[in-house]
Short mmCIF file of N, CA and C in Angstrom, two decimals:
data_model
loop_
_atom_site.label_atom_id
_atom_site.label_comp_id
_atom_site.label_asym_id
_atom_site.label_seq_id
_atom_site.Cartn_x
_atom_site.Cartn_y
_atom_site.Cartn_z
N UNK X 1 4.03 23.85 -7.26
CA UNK X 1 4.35 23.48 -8.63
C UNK X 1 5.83 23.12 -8.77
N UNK X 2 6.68 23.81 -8.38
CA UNK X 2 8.05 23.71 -8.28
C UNK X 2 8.55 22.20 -7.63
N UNK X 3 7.75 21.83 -6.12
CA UNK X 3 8.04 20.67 -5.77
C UNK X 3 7.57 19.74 -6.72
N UNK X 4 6.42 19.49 -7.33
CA UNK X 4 6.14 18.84 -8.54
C UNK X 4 7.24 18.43 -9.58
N UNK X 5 8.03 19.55 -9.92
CA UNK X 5 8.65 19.94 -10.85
C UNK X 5 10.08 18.66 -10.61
N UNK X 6 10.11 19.44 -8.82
CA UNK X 6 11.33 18.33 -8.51
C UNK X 6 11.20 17.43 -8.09
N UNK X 7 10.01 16.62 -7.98
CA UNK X 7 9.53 14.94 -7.62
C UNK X 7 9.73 14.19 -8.98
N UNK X 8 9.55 14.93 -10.18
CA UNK X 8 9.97 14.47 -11.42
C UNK X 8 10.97 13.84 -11.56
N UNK X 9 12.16 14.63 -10.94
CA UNK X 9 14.03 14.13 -10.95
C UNK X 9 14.45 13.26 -10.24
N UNK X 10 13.44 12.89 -9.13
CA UNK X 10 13.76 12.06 -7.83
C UNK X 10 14.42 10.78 -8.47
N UNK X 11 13.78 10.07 -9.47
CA UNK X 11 14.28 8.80 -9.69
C UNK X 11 15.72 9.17 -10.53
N UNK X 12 16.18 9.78 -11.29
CA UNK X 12 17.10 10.44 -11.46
C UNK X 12 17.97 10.62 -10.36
N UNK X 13 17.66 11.28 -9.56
CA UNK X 13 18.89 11.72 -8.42
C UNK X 13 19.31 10.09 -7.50
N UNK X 14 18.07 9.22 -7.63
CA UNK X 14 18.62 8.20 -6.81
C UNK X 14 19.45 7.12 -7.70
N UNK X 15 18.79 7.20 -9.02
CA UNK X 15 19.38 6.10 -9.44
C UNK X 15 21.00 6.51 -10.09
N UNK X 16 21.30 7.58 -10.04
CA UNK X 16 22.82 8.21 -9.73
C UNK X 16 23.02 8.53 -8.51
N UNK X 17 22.91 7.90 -7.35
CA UNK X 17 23.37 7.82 -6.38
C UNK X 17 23.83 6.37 -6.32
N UNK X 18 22.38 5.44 -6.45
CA UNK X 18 22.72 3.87 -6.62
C UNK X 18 23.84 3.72 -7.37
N UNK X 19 23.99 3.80 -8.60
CA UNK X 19 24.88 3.98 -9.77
C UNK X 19 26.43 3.78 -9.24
N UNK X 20 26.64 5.01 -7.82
CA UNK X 20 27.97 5.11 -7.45
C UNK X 20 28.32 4.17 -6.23
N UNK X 21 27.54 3.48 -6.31
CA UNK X 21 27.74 2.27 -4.62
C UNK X 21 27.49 0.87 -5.19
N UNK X 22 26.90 0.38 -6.13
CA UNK X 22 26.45 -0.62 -6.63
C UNK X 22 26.16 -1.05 -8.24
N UNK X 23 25.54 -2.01 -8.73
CA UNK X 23 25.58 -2.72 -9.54
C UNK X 23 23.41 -3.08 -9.81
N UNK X 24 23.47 -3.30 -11.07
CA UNK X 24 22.07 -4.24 -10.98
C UNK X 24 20.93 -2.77 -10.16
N UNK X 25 20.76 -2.12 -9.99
CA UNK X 25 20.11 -1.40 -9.71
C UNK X 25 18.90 -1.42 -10.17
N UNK X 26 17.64 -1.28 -9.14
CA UNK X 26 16.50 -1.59 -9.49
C UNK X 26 16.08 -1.11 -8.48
N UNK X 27 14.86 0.06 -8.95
CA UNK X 27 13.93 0.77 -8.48
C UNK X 27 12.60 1.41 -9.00
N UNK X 28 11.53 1.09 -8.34
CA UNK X 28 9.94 0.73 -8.62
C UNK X 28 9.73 2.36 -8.53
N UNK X 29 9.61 3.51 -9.04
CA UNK X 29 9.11 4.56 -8.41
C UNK X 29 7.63 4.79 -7.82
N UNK X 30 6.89 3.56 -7.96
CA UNK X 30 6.11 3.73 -6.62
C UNK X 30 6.02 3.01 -5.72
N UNK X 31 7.75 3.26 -5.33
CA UNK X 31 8.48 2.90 -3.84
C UNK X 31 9.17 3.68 -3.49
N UNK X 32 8.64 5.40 -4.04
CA UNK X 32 9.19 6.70 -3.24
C UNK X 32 7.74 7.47 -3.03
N UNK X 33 7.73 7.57 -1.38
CA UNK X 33 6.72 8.06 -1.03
C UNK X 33 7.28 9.24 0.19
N UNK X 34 5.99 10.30 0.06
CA UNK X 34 6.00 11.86 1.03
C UNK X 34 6.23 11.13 2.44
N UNK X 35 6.64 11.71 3.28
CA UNK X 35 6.29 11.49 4.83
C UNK X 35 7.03 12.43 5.69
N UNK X 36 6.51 12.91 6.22
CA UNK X 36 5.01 12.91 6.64
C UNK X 36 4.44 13.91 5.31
N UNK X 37 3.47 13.52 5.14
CA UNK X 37 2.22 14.18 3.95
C UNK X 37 2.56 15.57 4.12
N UNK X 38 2.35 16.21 2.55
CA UNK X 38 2.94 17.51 3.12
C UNK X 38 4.13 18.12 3.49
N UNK X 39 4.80 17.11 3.73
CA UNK X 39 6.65 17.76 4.11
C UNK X 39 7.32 17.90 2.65
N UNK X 40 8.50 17.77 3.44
CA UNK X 40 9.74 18.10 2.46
C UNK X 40 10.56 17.23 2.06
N UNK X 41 10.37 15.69 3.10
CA UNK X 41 11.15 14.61 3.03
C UNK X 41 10.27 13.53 2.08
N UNK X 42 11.20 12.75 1.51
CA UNK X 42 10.78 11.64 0.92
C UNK X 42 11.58 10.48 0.99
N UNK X 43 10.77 9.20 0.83
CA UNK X 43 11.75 8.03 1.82
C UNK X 43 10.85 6.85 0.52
N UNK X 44 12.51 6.27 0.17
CA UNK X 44 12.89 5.10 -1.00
C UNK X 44 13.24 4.28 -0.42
N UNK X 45 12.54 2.96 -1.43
CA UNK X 45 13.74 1.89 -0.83
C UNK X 45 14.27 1.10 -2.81
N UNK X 46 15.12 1.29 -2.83
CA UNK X 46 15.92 0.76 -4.27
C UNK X 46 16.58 -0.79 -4.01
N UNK X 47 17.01 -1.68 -4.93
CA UNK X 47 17.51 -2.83 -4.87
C UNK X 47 19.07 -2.79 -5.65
N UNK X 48 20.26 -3.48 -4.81
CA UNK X 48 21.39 -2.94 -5.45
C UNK X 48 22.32 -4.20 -5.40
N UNK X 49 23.14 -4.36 -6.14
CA UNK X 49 24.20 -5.59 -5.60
C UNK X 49 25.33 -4.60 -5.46
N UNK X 50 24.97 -4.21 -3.94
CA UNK X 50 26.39 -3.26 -3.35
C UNK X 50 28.05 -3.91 -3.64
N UNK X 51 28.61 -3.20 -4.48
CA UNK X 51 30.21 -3.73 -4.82
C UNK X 51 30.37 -4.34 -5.89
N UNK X 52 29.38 -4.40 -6.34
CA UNK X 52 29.24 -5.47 -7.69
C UNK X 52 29.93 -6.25 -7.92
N UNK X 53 29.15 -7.39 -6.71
CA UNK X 53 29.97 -8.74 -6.72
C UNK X 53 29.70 -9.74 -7.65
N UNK X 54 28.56 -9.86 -8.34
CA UNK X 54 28.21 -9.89 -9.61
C UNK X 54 27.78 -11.49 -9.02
N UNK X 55 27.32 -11.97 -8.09
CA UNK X 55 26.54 -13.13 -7.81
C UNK X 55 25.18 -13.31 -8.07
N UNK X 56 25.07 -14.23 -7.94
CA UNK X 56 23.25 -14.70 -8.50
C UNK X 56 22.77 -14.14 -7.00
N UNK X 57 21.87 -13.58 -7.17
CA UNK X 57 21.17 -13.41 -5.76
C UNK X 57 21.77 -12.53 -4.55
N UNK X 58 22.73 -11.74 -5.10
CA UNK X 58 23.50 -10.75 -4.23
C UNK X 58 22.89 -9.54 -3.89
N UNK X 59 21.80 -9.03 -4.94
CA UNK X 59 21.11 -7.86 -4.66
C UNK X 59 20.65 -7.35 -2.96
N UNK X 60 20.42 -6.50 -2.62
CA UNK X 60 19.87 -6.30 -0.97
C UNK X 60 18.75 -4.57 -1.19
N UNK X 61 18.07 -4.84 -0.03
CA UNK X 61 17.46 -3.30 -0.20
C UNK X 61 18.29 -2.36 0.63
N UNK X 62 17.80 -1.03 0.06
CA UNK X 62 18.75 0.16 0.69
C UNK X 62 17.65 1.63 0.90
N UNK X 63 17.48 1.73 1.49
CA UNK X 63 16.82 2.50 2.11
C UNK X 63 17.43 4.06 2.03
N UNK X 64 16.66 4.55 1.49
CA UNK X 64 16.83 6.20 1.35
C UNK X 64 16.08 7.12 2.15
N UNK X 65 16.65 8.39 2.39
CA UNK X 65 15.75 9.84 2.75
C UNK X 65 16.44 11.19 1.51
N UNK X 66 15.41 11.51 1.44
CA UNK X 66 15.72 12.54 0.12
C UNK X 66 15.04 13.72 1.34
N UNK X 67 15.76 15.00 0.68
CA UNK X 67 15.00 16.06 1.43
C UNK X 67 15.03 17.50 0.41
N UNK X 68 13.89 17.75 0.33
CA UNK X 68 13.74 19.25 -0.62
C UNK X 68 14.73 20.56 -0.01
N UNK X 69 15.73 20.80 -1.06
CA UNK X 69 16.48 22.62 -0.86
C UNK X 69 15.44 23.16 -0.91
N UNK X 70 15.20 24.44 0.04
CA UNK X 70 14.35 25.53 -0.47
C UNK X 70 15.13 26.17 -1.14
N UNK X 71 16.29 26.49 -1.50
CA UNK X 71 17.38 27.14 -2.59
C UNK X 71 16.90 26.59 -3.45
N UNK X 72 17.33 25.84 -4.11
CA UNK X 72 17.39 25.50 -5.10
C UNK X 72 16.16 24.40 -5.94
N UNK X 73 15.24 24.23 -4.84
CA UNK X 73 13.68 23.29 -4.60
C UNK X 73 14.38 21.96 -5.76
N UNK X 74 15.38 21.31 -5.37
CA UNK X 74 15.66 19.90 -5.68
C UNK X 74 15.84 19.21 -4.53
N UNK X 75 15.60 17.60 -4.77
CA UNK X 75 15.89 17.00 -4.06
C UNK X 75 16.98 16.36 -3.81
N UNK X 76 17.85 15.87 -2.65
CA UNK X 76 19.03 15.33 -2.53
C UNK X 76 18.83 14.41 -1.61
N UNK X 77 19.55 13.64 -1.60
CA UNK X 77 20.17 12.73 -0.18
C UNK X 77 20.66 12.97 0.78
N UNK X 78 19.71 12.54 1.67
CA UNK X 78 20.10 12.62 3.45
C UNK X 78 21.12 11.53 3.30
N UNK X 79 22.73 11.74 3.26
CA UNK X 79 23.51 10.16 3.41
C UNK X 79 23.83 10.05 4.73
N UNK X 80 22.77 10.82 6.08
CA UNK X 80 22.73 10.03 7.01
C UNK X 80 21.74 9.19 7.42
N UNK X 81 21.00 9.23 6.59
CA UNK X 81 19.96 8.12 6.43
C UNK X 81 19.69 7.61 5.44
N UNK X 82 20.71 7.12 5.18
CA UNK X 82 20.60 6.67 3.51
C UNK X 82 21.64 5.60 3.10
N UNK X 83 21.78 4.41 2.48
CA UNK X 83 22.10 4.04 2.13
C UNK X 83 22.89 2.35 2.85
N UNK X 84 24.01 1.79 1.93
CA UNK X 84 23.69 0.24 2.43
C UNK X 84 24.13 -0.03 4.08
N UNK X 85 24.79 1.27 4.94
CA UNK X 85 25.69 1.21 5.89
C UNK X 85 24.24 0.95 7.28
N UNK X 86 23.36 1.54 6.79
CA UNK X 86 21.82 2.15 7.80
C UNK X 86 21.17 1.43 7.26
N UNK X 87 20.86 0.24 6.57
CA UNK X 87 20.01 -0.64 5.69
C UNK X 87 20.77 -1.93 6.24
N UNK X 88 19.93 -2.40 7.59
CA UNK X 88 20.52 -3.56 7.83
C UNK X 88 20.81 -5.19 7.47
N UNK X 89 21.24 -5.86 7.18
CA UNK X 89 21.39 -7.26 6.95
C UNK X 89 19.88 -7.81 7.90
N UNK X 90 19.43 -7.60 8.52
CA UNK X 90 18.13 -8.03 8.92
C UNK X 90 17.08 -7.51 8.52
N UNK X 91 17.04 -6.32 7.47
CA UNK X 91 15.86 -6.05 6.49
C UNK X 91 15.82 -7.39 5.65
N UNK X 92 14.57 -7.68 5.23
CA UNK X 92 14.21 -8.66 4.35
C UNK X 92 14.93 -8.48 3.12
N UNK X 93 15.50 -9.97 2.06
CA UNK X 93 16.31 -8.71 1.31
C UNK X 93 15.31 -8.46 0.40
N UNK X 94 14.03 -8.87 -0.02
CA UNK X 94 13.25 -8.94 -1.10
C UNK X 94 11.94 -8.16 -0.33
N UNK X 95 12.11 -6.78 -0.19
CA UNK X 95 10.99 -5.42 -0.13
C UNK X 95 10.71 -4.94 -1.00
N UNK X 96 9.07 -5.64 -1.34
CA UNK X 96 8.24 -5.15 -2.28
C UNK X 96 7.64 -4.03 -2.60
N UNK X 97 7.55 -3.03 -1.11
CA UNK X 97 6.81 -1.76 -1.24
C UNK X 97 7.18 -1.01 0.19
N UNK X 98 6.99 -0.32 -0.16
CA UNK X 98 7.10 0.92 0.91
C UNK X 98 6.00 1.91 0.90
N UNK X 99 5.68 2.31 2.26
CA UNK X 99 4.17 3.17 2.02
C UNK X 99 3.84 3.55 3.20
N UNK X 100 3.14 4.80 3.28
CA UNK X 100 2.42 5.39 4.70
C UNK X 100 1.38 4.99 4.97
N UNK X 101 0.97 4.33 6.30
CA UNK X 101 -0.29 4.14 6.85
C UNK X 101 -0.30 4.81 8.15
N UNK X 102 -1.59 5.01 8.68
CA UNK X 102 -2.05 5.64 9.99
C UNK X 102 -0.60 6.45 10.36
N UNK X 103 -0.18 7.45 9.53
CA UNK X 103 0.64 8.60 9.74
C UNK X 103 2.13 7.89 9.93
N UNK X 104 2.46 6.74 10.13
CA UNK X 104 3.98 6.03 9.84
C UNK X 104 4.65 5.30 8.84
N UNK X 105 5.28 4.89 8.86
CA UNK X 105 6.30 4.96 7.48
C UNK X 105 6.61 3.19 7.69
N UNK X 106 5.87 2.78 6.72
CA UNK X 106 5.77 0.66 6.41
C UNK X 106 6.47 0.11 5.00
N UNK X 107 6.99 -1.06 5.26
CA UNK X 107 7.45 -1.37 4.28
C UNK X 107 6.70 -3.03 4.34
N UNK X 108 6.54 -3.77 3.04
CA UNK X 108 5.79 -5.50 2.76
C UNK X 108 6.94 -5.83 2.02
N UNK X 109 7.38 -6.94 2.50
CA UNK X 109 8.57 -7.57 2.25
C UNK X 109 7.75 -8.99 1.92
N UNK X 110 8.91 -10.16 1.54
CA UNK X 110 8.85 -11.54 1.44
C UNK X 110 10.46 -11.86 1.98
N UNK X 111 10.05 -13.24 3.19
CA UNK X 111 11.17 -13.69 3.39
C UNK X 111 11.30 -15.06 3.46
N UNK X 112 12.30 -16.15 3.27
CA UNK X 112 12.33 -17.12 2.96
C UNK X 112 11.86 -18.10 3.83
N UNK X 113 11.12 -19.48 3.36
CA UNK X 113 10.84 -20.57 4.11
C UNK X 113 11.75 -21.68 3.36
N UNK X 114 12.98 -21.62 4.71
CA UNK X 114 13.65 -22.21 3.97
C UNK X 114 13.72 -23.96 4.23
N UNK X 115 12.16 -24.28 4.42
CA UNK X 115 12.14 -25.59 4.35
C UNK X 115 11.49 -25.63 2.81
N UNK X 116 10.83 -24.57 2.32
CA UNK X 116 10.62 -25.03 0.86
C UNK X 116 10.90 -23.90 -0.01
N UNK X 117 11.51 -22.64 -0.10
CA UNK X 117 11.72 -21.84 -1.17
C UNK X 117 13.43 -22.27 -1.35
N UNK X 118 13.27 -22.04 -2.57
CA UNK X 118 14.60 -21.49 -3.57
C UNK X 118 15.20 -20.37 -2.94
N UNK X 119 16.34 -20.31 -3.32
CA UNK X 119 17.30 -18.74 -2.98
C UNK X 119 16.58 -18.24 -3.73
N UNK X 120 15.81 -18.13 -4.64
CA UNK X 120 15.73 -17.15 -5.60
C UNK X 120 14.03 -16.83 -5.49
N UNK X 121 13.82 -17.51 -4.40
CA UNK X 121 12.05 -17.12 -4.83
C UNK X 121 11.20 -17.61 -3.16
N UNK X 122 11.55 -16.28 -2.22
CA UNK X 122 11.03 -16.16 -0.60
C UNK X 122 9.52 -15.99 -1.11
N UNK X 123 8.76 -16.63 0.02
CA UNK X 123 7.36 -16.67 -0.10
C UNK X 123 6.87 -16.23 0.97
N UNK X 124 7.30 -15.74 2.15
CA UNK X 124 6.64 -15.73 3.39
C UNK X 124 6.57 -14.35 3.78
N UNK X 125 5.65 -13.60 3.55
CA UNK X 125 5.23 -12.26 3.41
C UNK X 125 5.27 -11.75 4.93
N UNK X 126 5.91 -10.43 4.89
CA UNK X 126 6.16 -9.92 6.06
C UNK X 126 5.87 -8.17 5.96
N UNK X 127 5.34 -7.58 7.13
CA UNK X 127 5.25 -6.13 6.78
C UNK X 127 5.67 -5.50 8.25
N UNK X 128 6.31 -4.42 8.48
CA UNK X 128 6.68 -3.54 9.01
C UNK X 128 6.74 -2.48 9.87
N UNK X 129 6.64 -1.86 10.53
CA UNK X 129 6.74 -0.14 10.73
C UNK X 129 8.28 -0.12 10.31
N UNK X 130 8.83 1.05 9.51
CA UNK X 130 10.11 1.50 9.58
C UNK X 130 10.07 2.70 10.12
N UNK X 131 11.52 2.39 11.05
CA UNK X 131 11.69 3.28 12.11
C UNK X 131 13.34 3.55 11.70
N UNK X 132 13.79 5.44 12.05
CA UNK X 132 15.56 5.00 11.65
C UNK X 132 15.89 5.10 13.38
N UNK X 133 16.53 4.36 14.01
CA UNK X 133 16.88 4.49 15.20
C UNK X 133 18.37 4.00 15.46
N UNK X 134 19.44 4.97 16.10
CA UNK X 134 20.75 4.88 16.63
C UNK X 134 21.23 4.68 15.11
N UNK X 135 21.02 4.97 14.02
CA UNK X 135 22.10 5.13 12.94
C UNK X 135 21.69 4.31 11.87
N UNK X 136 20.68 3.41 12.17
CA UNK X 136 20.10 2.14 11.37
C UNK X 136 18.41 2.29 11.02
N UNK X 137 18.15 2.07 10.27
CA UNK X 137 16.81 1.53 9.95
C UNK X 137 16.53 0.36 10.29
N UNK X 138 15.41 0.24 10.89
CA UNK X 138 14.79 -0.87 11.86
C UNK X 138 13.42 -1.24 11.19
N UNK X 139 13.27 -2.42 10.97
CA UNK X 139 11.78 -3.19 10.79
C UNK X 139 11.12 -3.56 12.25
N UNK X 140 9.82 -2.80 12.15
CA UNK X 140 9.21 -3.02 13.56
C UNK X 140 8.26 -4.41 13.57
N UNK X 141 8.43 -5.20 13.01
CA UNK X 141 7.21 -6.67 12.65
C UNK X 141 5.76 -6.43 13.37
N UNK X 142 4.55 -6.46 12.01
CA UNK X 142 3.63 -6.21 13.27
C UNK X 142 3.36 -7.90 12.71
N UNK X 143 2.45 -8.39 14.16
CA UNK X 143 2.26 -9.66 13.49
C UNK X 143 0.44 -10.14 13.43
N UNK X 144 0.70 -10.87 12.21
CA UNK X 144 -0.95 -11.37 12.03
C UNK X 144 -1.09 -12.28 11.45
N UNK X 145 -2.39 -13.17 11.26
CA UNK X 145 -2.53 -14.40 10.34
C UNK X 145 -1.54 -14.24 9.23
N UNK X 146 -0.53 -14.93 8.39
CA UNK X 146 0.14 -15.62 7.60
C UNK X 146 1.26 -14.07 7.27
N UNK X 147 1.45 -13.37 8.88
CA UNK X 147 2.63 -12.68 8.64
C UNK X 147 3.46 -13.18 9.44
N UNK X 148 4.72 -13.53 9.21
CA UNK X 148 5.91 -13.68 9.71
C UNK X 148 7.00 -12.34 10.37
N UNK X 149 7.12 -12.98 11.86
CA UNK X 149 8.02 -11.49 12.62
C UNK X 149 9.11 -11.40 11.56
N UNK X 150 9.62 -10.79 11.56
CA UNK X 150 11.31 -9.78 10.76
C UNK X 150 12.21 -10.56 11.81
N UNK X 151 13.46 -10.10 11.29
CA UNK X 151 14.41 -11.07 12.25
C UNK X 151 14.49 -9.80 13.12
N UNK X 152 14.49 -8.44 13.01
CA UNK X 152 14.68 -7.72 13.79
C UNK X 152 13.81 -7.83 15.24
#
């Protein structure tokens, strides 16, 4: 009940985290999901124009890990896995969802065809394994009819 209590605040605790790194902040809360099922960790991905450079189309995703105190049963930020430094320039910047399948941790993105999209409007749907490895979060591309690899 208590963890209940503190899954409530989650969007709260992130979007005052976003708040202090960025601009334009935008986050779907069902794009914070358990993993592994049952734990203590929970893993976001929010949209930010880090520095608030205040450009058309500057926004990027940023990737979070939250982890439950048993003190105090709130959640906080892992800021070693968290945020725009571990959220690479080769994540898609337009990640639509984040979500667990067959026990690992996926994200469905859109990324640009840039023989016919706009800056402002990627069409070429792409999905994932996310993995955090050597300090970074990594897109693992799986590939299939009308998915496109990740640049990673």
């Amino acid at each position: 009940q208590r963890k209940k209590e503190a899954f409530v605040k989650v969007p709260d605790v992130i979007a005052s985290y976003a708040n202090s790194i960025g601009c334009i902040f935008n986050l779907n809360p069902e794009n914070i999901v358990e993993f592994p099922e049952g734990g203590d960790k929970l893993f976001a991905v929010f949209s930010i124009d880090v520095g608030c450079s205040g450009g058309s189309n500057m926004s990027r995703p940023v990737f979070v890990e939250l982890e439950l105190s048993n003190a105090s049963m709130q959640y906080y930020i892992n800021f070693e896995h968290s945020g725009p430094s571990q959220t690479p320039m080769s994540i898609p910047q337009t990640v639509e969802k984040i979500y667990v399948k067959d026990e690992k941790l996926w994200y469905s993105a859109l990324e640009h065809d840039w023989n016919k999209d706009g800056i402002c409007c990627p069409s070429v749907p792409v999905t994932a394994e996310l993995k955090f490895e050597n300090g970074m979060w990594v897109g693992v591309p799986v590939v299939f009819p009308g998915n496109k690899k990740t640049r990673n």
